[in-house]
Amino acid sequence: MKTIAIYPGTFDPVTTGHLDIIRRACEIFSRIIVAVADSTPKPALFSLAERVEILKLATHNLSRVEVESFTGLLVDYMRKRQAHVALRGLRAISDFEYEIQIAQMNRKLYPEFEIVYMMPDEKYTYISSSLAKEVASLGGDVSSLIPEEVQPFLRSKFNTGK
Ligand code: ADP
């Protein structure tokens, strides 16, 4: 059976934790569409076009992966793509509390909606885009937090050498 999974998120920017989830999903799903949300809960550092471009660079060697942006409701985008499976990463119980609320809401809006949660390798459980941005803004080494292809983009935002 061919199942498309939609991996939605802000990806501001993509981290090594996101990439770990994407790689794991490649072992399960025939196609993964990484869907970059236009609307973000916090103001984004990178524009929507930049977040998509960076993700494309970071996933260029993964043939099952596509990157797209979407505006509006995730469920409307999923219907348009004829996909009913969403993918999210879970790092800790604190992620779960938020995720369950959103998932139940999405199922109300789209009864066929299914969600698959994946756990990253434990070495990525502390990583978030916010943490990577904070470390970069203070001139720290982000090489374990974000993929190599992403590092020049983050450096250019903060004008730091590392
Ligand atoms: P959002 O703003 O929608 O939470 P993010 O870009 O922060 O978007 O995250 C997208 C998804 O990736 C979420 O399911 C989030 O829990 C998951 N995620 C974020 N960081 C990691 C990580 N280090 N390991 C595994 N999953 C992660």
Coordinates of N, CA, C and O and ligand atoms in Angstrom, one line a residue:
M1 N 0.8 -1.2 0.0 CA 0.0 0.0 0.0 C 0.9 1.3 0.0 O 1.9 1.3 0.7
K2 N 0.5 2.2 -0.8 CA 1.3 3.4 -0.9 C 0.6 4.5 0.0 O -0.5 4.9 -0.2
T3 N 1.4 4.9 1.0 CA 0.8 5.9 1.9 C 1.7 7.1 1.9 O 2.9 7.1 2.0
I4 N 1.0 8.3 1.6 CA 1.7 9.5 1.7 C 1.5 10.1 3.1 O 0.4 10.1 3.7
A5 N 2.6 10.5 3.7 CA 2.6 11.2 5.0 C 2.9 12.7 4.8 O 3.9 13.0 4.1
I6 N 2.1 13.5 5.5 CA 2.4 14.9 5.5 C 3.1 15.3 6.8 O 2.5 15.0 7.9
Y7 N 4.2 15.9 6.7 CA 5.0 16.3 8.0 C 4.9 17.8 8.1 O 5.7 18.5 7.4
P8 N 3.9 18.3 8.8 CA 3.7 19.8 8.9 C 4.5 20.4 10.0 O 4.8 19.7 11.0
G9 N 4.9 21.6 9.8 CA 5.6 22.3 10.9 C 6.1 23.7 10.4 O 5.8 24.1 9.3
T10 N 6.7 24.4 11.3 CA 7.2 25.7 11.0 C 8.6 25.7 10.4 O 8.9 26.4 9.5
F11 N 9.4 24.8 10.9 CA 10.8 24.5 10.4 C 11.5 25.8 10.2 O 12.0 26.2 9.1
D12 N 11.7 26.5 11.3 CA 12.3 27.9 11.3 C 13.7 27.9 12.1 O 13.7 28.5 13.1
P13 N 14.7 27.3 11.6 CA 14.9 26.4 10.4 C 14.8 25.0 10.8 O 14.7 24.6 12.0
V14 N 14.9 24.1 9.7 CA 14.9 22.6 10.0 C 16.2 22.3 10.8 O 17.2 22.9 10.7
T15 N 16.0 21.4 11.8 CA 17.1 21.0 12.7 C 17.5 19.5 12.4 O 16.8 18.8 11.7
T16 N 18.5 19.1 13.1 CA 18.9 17.7 12.9 C 17.9 16.7 13.5 O 17.7 15.6 13.1
G17 N 17.1 17.2 14.5 CA 16.0 16.5 15.0 C 14.9 16.2 14.0 O 14.4 15.1 13.8
H18 N 14.5 17.3 13.3 CA 13.5 17.1 12.2 C 14.0 16.1 11.2 O 13.2 15.3 10.7
L19 N 15.2 16.3 10.8 CA 15.8 15.4 9.8 C 15.8 14.0 10.2 O 15.6 13.1 9.4
D20 N 16.1 13.7 11.5 CA 16.0 12.4 12.0 C 14.6 11.8 11.8 O 14.5 10.6 11.4
I21 N 13.6 12.5 12.1 CA 12.2 12.1 11.9 C 12.0 11.8 10.4 O 11.4 10.8 10.1
I22 N 12.4 12.7 9.6 CA 12.2 12.5 8.1 C 12.9 11.3 7.6 O 12.3 10.5 6.9
R23 N 14.1 11.0 8.1 CA 14.8 9.8 7.7 C 14.1 8.6 8.1 O 14.0 7.6 7.4
R24 N 13.6 8.6 9.4 CA 12.9 7.4 9.9 C 11.6 7.2 9.1 O 11.2 6.0 8.8
A25 N 10.9 8.3 8.8 CA 9.7 8.2 8.0 C 9.9 7.6 6.6 O 9.0 6.9 6.1
C26 N 11.1 7.8 6.1 CA 11.4 7.3 4.7 C 11.4 5.8 4.7 O 11.2 5.1 3.7
E27 N 11.6 5.2 5.9 CA 11.6 3.7 6.0 C 10.2 3.1 6.1 O 10.0 1.9 6.0
I28 N 9.2 4.0 6.3 CA 7.9 3.5 6.5 C 6.9 3.9 5.4 O 6.1 3.1 5.0
F29 N 7.0 5.2 5.0 CA 6.1 5.7 4.0 C 6.7 5.8 2.6 O 7.9 5.9 2.4
S30 N 5.8 5.7 1.6 CA 6.3 5.7 0.2 C 6.6 7.1 -0.2 O 7.5 7.4 -1.0
R31 N 5.9 8.1 0.4 CA 6.2 9.5 0.1 C 6.0 10.4 1.3 O 5.0 10.2 2.0
I32 N 6.9 11.3 1.5 CA 6.7 12.2 2.7 C 6.7 13.6 2.1 O 7.7 14.0 1.4
I33 N 5.7 14.3 2.4 CA 5.6 15.7 2.0 C 5.8 16.6 3.2 O 5.0 16.6 4.2
V34 N 7.0 17.3 3.3 CA 7.2 18.2 4.4 C 6.5 19.5 4.0 O 6.8 20.1 3.0
A35 N 5.5 19.8 4.9 CA 4.6 20.9 4.6 C 5.0 22.1 5.5 O 4.8 22.0 6.8
V36 N 5.5 23.1 5.0 CA 6.0 24.3 5.8 C 4.8 25.3 5.9 O 4.3 25.8 4.9
A37 N 4.5 25.5 7.2 CA 3.3 26.4 7.5 C 3.7 27.9 7.3 O 4.7 28.4 7.7
D38 N 2.8 28.5 6.5 CA 3.0 30.0 6.3 C 2.7 30.7 7.7 O 3.5 31.6 8.1
S39 N 1.6 30.3 8.3 CA 1.3 31.0 9.6 C 2.1 30.4 10.7 O 2.2 29.1 10.8
T40 N 2.8 31.2 11.5 CA 3.6 30.7 12.6 C 3.1 31.3 13.9 O 2.7 32.4 14.0
P41 N 3.2 30.5 15.0 CA 2.8 31.0 16.3 C 3.6 32.2 16.8 O 3.1 33.1 17.3
K42 N 4.9 32.1 16.5 CA 5.8 33.2 16.8 C 6.4 33.8 15.5 O 6.4 33.1 14.5
P43 N 6.8 35.1 15.6 CA 7.3 35.6 14.3 C 8.5 34.8 13.9 O 9.4 34.4 14.7
A44 N 8.6 34.5 12.6 CA 9.7 33.6 12.1 C 10.9 34.4 11.8 O 10.8 35.5 11.3
L45 N 12.1 33.7 12.0 CA 13.3 34.4 11.6 C 13.5 34.3 10.1 O 13.9 35.2 9.4
F46 N 13.1 33.1 9.5 CA 13.3 32.9 8.1 C 11.9 33.1 7.4 O 10.9 32.7 7.9
S47 N 11.9 33.7 6.2 CA 10.7 33.8 5.4 C 10.2 32.4 5.0 O 11.0 31.4 5.0
L48 N 9.0 32.3 4.5 CA 8.4 31.0 4.1 C 9.3 30.5 3.0 O 9.7 29.3 3.0
A49 N 9.6 31.3 2.0 CA 10.4 30.9 0.9 C 11.8 30.4 1.3 O 12.3 29.3 0.8
E50 N 12.4 31.0 2.3 CA 13.7 30.6 2.8 C 13.6 29.3 3.5 O 14.4 28.4 3.4
R51 N 12.5 29.1 4.3 CA 12.4 27.8 5.1 C 12.2 26.7 4.1 O 12.7 25.6 4.4
V52 N 11.5 26.9 3.0 CA 11.3 25.8 2.0 C 12.6 25.6 1.3 O 13.0 24.4 1.2
E53 N 13.3 26.6 1.0 CA 14.6 26.4 0.2 C 15.6 25.6 1.1 O 16.3 24.7 0.6
I54 N 15.7 26.0 2.4 CA 16.6 25.4 3.3 C 16.3 23.9 3.5 O 17.1 23.0 3.5
L55 N 15.0 23.6 3.6 CA 14.5 22.2 3.8 C 14.8 21.4 2.5 O 15.2 20.2 2.6
K56 N 14.7 22.0 1.3 CA 15.0 21.3 0.1 C 16.5 20.9 0.0 O 16.8 19.8 -0.3
L57 N 17.3 21.9 0.5 CA 18.7 21.6 0.5 C 19.1 20.5 1.4 O 19.8 19.5 1.1
A58 N 18.4 20.5 2.6 CA 18.7 19.5 3.7 C 18.2 18.1 3.3 O 18.7 17.1 3.9
T59 N 17.2 18.0 2.4 CA 16.6 16.7 2.1 C 16.9 16.3 0.6 O 16.3 15.4 0.2
H60 N 17.8 17.0 0.0 CA 18.0 16.7 -1.5 C 18.4 15.3 -1.8 O 18.1 14.8 -2.9
N61 N 19.0 14.6 -0.8 CA 19.4 13.2 -1.1 C 18.4 12.2 -0.7 O 18.6 11.0 -0.7
L62 N 17.2 12.6 -0.3 CA 16.1 11.7 0.1 C 15.1 11.7 -0.9 O 14.3 12.6 -1.0
S63 N 15.0 10.6 -1.8 CA 14.2 10.6 -3.0 C 12.7 10.6 -2.6 O 11.9 11.0 -3.5
R64 N 12.3 10.1 -1.5 CA 10.9 10.0 -1.2 C 10.3 11.3 -0.6 O 9.1 11.4 -0.3
V65 N 11.2 12.3 -0.4 CA 10.8 13.5 0.3 C 10.5 14.7 -0.7 O 11.3 14.9 -1.6
E66 N 9.4 15.3 -0.5 CA 9.1 16.6 -1.2 C 8.9 17.7 -0.2 O 8.4 17.4 0.9
V67 N 9.1 18.9 -0.6 CA 8.9 20.0 0.4 C 8.0 21.0 -0.3 O 8.2 21.4 -1.5
E68 N 7.0 21.4 0.4 CA 6.0 22.4 -0.1 C 5.6 23.3 1.1 O 5.8 23.0 2.2
S69 N 5.0 24.5 0.7 CA 4.5 25.3 1.7 C 3.0 25.2 1.7 O 2.4 24.8 0.7
F70 N 2.3 25.6 2.8 CA 0.9 25.7 2.7 C 0.4 26.9 3.6 O 1.1 27.3 4.5
T71 N -0.8 27.4 3.2 CA -1.4 28.5 3.9 C -2.7 28.0 4.4 O -3.3 27.1 3.8
G72 N -3.2 28.5 5.4 CA -4.6 28.1 5.9 C -4.5 26.9 6.8 O -3.4 26.5 7.3
L73 N -5.6 26.2 6.8 CA -5.7 25.0 7.7 C -4.9 23.8 7.1 O -5.0 23.5 5.9
L74 N -4.3 23.1 8.0 CA -3.5 21.9 7.6 C -4.5 20.9 6.9 O -4.2 20.3 5.9
V75 N -5.7 20.7 7.5 CA -6.6 19.7 7.0 C -7.1 20.1 5.6 O -7.3 19.2 4.8
D76 N -7.2 21.3 5.3 CA -7.6 21.7 3.9 C -6.5 21.4 2.9 O -6.7 20.9 1.8
Y77 N -5.3 21.7 3.4 CA -4.1 21.3 2.5 C -4.0 19.8 2.3 O -3.8 19.3 1.2
M78 N -4.3 19.0 3.4 CA -4.2 17.6 3.3 C -5.3 17.0 2.3 O -5.0 16.1 1.5
R79 N -6.5 17.6 2.4 CA -7.5 17.2 1.5 C -7.1 17.4 0.1 O -7.3 16.6 -0.8
K80 N -6.5 18.6 -0.2 CA -6.1 19.0 -1.5 C -5.1 18.0 -2.0 O -5.1 17.7 -3.2
R81 N -4.2 17.6 -1.2 CA -3.1 16.6 -1.6 C -3.6 15.2 -1.5 O -2.8 14.3 -1.7
Q82 N -4.9 15.0 -1.2 CA -5.5 13.6 -1.0 C -4.6 12.8 -0.1 O -4.3 11.6 -0.4
A83 N -4.3 13.4 1.0 CA -3.5 12.7 2.0 C -4.3 12.7 3.3 O -5.0 13.7 3.6
H84 N -4.3 11.6 4.1 CA -5.0 11.7 5.4 C -4.1 11.3 6.6 O -4.6 11.2 7.7
V85 N -2.8 11.1 6.3 CA -1.9 10.8 7.4 C -0.9 12.0 7.6 O -0.2 12.4 6.7
A86 N -0.9 12.4 8.9 CA 0.0 13.5 9.3 C 1.1 12.8 10.2 O 0.8 11.8 10.8
L87 N 2.2 13.4 10.2 CA 3.4 12.9 10.9 C 3.8 14.0 11.9 O 3.9 15.2 11.4
R88 N 4.1 13.7 13.1 CA 4.7 14.7 14.0 C 5.7 14.0 14.9 O 5.7 12.8 15.1
G89 N 6.7 14.8 15.3 CA 7.7 14.3 16.2 C 7.4 14.5 17.6 O 6.8 15.5 18.0
L90 N 7.7 13.6 18.5 CA 7.5 13.7 19.9 C 8.8 13.6 20.7 O 9.5 12.6 20.6
R91 N 9.1 14.7 21.4 CA 10.4 14.7 22.1 C 10.2 14.4 23.6 O 11.0 13.8 24.2
A92 N 9.1 14.9 24.1 CA 8.8 14.7 25.6 C 7.3 14.8 25.8 O 6.6 15.2 24.9
I93 N 6.9 14.5 27.0 CA 5.5 14.6 27.4 C 5.0 16.0 27.1 O 3.8 16.1 26.7
S94 N 5.8 17.0 27.3 CA 5.3 18.4 27.1 C 4.9 18.6 25.7 O 3.9 19.3 25.4
D95 N 5.5 17.9 24.7 CA 5.0 18.0 23.3 C 3.6 17.3 23.2 O 2.8 17.8 22.5
F96 N 3.4 16.2 23.9 CA 2.2 15.4 23.8 C 1.0 16.2 24.1 O 0.0 16.1 23.5
E97 N 1.1 17.0 25.2 CA -0.1 17.7 25.7 C -0.7 18.7 24.6 O -1.9 18.8 24.4
Y98 N 0.2 19.3 23.9 CA -0.2 20.3 22.9 C -0.7 19.5 21.6 O -1.7 19.8 21.1
E99 N 0.1 18.4 21.3 CA -0.2 17.6 20.1 C -1.6 17.0 20.2 O -2.3 17.0 19.2
I100 N -2.0 16.5 21.3 CA -3.2 15.7 21.4 C -4.4 16.7 21.1 O -5.4 16.3 20.5
Q101 N -4.3 17.9 21.6 CA -5.3 18.9 21.4 C -5.5 19.2 19.9 O -6.6 19.2 19.4
I102 N -4.4 19.5 19.3 CA -4.4 19.8 17.8 C -4.9 18.6 17.0 O -5.7 18.8 16.1
A103 N -4.5 17.4 17.4 CA -4.9 16.2 16.7 C -6.4 16.0 16.7 O -7.1 15.7 15.7
Q104 N -7.0 16.2 17.9 CA -8.4 16.0 18.1 C -9.2 17.0 17.3 O -10.2 16.8 16.7
M105 N -8.7 18.3 17.3 CA -9.3 19.3 16.6 C -9.3 19.0 15.1 O -10.3 19.2 14.4
N106 N -8.1 18.6 14.6 CA -8.0 18.2 13.2 C -8.9 17.1 12.8 O -9.5 17.1 11.7
R107 N -9.1 16.1 13.7 CA -10.1 15.0 13.3 C -11.5 15.5 13.3 O -12.3 15.0 12.5
K108 N -11.8 16.5 14.1 CA -13.2 17.1 14.1 C -13.4 17.7 12.7 O -14.5 17.6 12.1
L109 N -12.3 18.4 12.2 CA -12.5 19.1 10.9 C -12.4 18.2 9.7 O -12.8 18.5 8.6
Y110 N -11.7 17.0 9.9 CA -11.4 16.1 8.8 C -11.5 14.7 9.4 O -10.5 14.2 9.9
P111 N -12.7 14.0 9.4 CA -12.8 12.8 10.1 C -11.9 11.6 9.7 O -11.6 10.8 10.5
E112 N -11.4 11.7 8.5 CA -10.4 10.6 8.0 C -9.0 10.9 8.5 O -8.1 10.1 8.3
F113 N -8.8 12.0 9.2 CA -7.5 12.4 9.6 C -6.9 11.4 10.6 O -7.5 10.9 11.5
E114 N -5.6 10.9 10.2 CA -4.9 10.0 11.1 C -3.5 10.7 11.4 O -3.0 11.5 10.6
I115 N -3.0 10.4 12.6 CA -1.7 11.0 12.9 C -0.7 9.9 13.4 O -1.1 9.1 14.2
V116 N 0.5 10.0 13.0 CA 1.5 9.1 13.4 C 2.6 9.9 14.1 O 3.1 10.9 13.6
Y117 N 2.9 9.6 15.4 CA 4.0 10.3 16.1 C 5.2 9.4 16.1 O 5.2 8.2 16.3
M118 N 6.3 10.1 15.9 CA 7.6 9.4 15.8 C 8.6 10.0 16.8 O 8.6 11.2 17.0
M119 N 9.4 9.1 17.4 CA 10.4 9.6 18.4 C 11.7 9.7 17.7 O 12.1 8.7 17.0
P120 N 12.5 10.8 17.9 CA 13.8 10.8 17.4 C 14.8 10.0 18.2 O 14.4 9.6 19.3
D121 N 15.9 9.8 17.7 CA 17.0 9.2 18.5 C 17.2 10.1 19.7 O 17.0 11.3 19.6
E122 N 17.6 9.5 20.9 CA 17.6 10.3 22.1 C 18.5 11.5 22.0 O 18.3 12.5 22.7
K123 N 19.6 11.4 21.2 CA 20.5 12.5 21.1 C 19.9 13.8 20.5 O 20.5 14.9 20.5
Y124 N 18.7 13.6 19.9 CA 18.0 14.8 19.3 C 16.9 15.3 20.2 O 16.2 16.3 19.8
T125 N 16.6 14.7 21.3 CA 15.4 15.0 22.1 C 15.4 16.4 22.7 O 14.4 17.0 23.0
Y126 N 16.6 17.0 22.8 CA 16.7 18.3 23.4 C 16.7 19.5 22.3 O 16.7 20.6 22.7
I127 N 16.7 19.1 21.1 CA 16.9 20.0 20.0 C 15.6 20.7 19.5 O 14.6 20.0 19.3
S128 N 15.7 22.0 19.3 CA 14.5 22.7 18.8 C 15.1 23.8 17.9 O 16.2 24.3 18.1
S129 N 14.2 24.3 17.0 CA 14.7 25.4 16.1 C 15.0 26.6 17.0 O 15.9 27.4 16.8
S130 N 14.1 26.8 18.1 CA 14.4 28.0 18.9 C 15.7 28.0 19.6 O 16.4 29.0 19.7
L131 N 16.1 26.7 20.1 CA 17.4 26.6 20.7 C 18.5 26.9 19.7 O 19.5 27.6 20.1
A132 N 18.4 26.4 18.5 CA 19.5 26.6 17.5 C 19.6 28.1 17.2 O 20.7 28.6 17.1
K133 N 18.5 28.8 17.2 CA 18.5 30.2 16.9 C 19.2 31.0 18.0 O 20.0 31.9 17.8
E134 N 18.8 30.6 19.3 CA 19.4 31.2 20.4 C 20.9 31.1 20.5 O 21.7 32.0 20.7
V135 N 21.4 29.8 20.3 CA 22.8 29.5 20.3 C 23.5 30.3 19.2 O 24.5 31.0 19.5
A136 N 22.9 30.3 18.0 CA 23.6 31.0 16.9 C 23.6 32.5 17.2 O 24.6 33.2 16.9
S137 N 22.5 33.1 17.8 CA 22.5 34.5 18.0 C 23.6 34.9 19.0 O 24.0 36.1 19.0
L138 N 24.0 34.0 19.8 CA 25.1 34.3 20.8 C 26.4 33.9 20.4 O 27.4 33.8 21.1
G139 N 26.5 33.5 19.1 CA 27.8 33.1 18.5 C 28.3 31.7 18.8 O 29.5 31.4 18.7
G140 N 27.4 30.8 19.3 CA 27.8 29.5 19.7 C 27.8 28.5 18.5 O 27.4 28.9 17.4
D141 N 28.4 27.3 18.7 CA 28.5 26.3 17.6 C 27.2 25.6 17.5 O 26.7 24.9 18.4
V142 N 26.6 25.6 16.3 CA 25.3 24.9 16.1 C 25.5 23.7 15.3 O 24.5 23.1 14.8
S143 N 26.7 23.2 15.1 CA 26.9 22.1 14.2 C 26.2 20.8 14.5 O 25.8 20.0 13.7
S144 N 25.8 20.6 15.8 CA 25.1 19.4 16.2 C 23.6 19.7 16.2 O 22.8 18.7 16.3
L145 N 23.2 20.9 16.0 CA 21.8 21.3 16.1 C 21.1 21.4 14.8 O 19.9 21.1 14.6
I146 N 21.8 21.8 13.8 CA 21.2 22.0 12.4 C 22.0 21.3 11.4 O 23.3 21.2 11.5
P147 N 21.4 20.8 10.3 CA 22.2 20.2 9.2 C 23.2 21.1 8.6 O 23.0 22.4 8.6
E148 N 24.3 20.6 8.1 CA 25.4 21.3 7.6 C 25.0 22.4 6.5 O 25.4 23.5 6.6
E149 N 24.1 22.0 5.7 CA 23.6 22.9 4.6 C 22.9 24.1 5.1 O 22.8 25.1 4.5
V150 N 22.4 24.0 6.4 CA 21.6 25.1 6.9 C 22.5 26.1 7.6 O 22.1 27.3 7.8
Q151 N 23.7 25.7 8.0 CA 24.5 26.5 8.9 C 24.9 27.9 8.3 O 24.7 28.9 8.9
P152 N 25.2 28.0 6.9 CA 25.5 29.3 6.4 C 24.3 30.3 6.5 O 24.5 31.5 6.7
F153 N 23.1 29.7 6.3 CA 21.9 30.6 6.4 C 21.7 31.2 7.8 O 21.4 32.4 7.9
L154 N 22.0 30.4 8.8 CA 21.8 30.9 10.2 C 22.9 31.9 10.5 O 22.7 32.9 11.1
R155 N 24.1 31.5 10.0 CA 25.3 32.4 10.3 C 25.0 33.8 9.6 O 25.2 34.8 10.2
S156 N 24.4 33.8 8.4 CA 24.2 35.0 7.7 C 23.2 35.9 8.5 O 23.2 37.1 8.4
K157 N 22.2 35.3 9.2 CA 21.2 36.0 9.9 C 21.8 36.7 11.1 O 21.4 37.8 11.5
F158 N 22.8 36.1 11.7 CA 23.4 36.7 12.9 C 24.8 37.2 12.7 O 25.4 37.7 13.7
N159 N 25.3 37.0 11.5 CA 26.7 37.5 11.2 C 27.7 37.0 12.2 O 28.6 37.7 12.7
T160 N 27.6 35.7 12.5 CA 28.6 35.1 13.4 C 29.5 34.1 12.6 O 29.1 33.6 11.6
G161 N 30.6 33.9 13.2 CA 31.6 33.1 12.4 C 31.5 31.6 12.5 O 31.9 30.8 11.7
K162 N 30.8 31.1 13.6 CA 30.8 29.6 13.9 C 29.7 28.9 13.2 O 28.6 29.4 13.0
Ligands
ADP1 P1 5.6 23.5 15.0 O1 5.8 25.0 15.2 O2 4.4 23.1 14.2 O3 5.6 22.7 16.3 P2 8.2 22.7 14.4 O4 8.9 23.1 13.1 O5 8.8 23.3 15.7 O6 6.8 23.1 14.1 O7 8.2 21.1 14.6 C1 7.6 20.3 13.6 C2 7.4 18.9 14.2 O8 8.7 18.4 14.5 C3 6.7 18.9 15.5 O9 5.9 17.7 15.6 C4 7.8 18.8 16.6 O10 7.3 18.2 17.8 C5 8.8 18.0 15.8 N1 10.1 18.2 16.3 C6 10.7 19.4 16.5 N2 12.0 19.2 17.0 C7 12.2 17.9 17.0 C8 13.2 17.0 17.5 N3 14.4 17.5 18.0 N4 13.1 15.7 17.4 C9 11.9 15.2 17.0 N5 10.8 15.9 16.6 C10 11.0 17.2 16.6

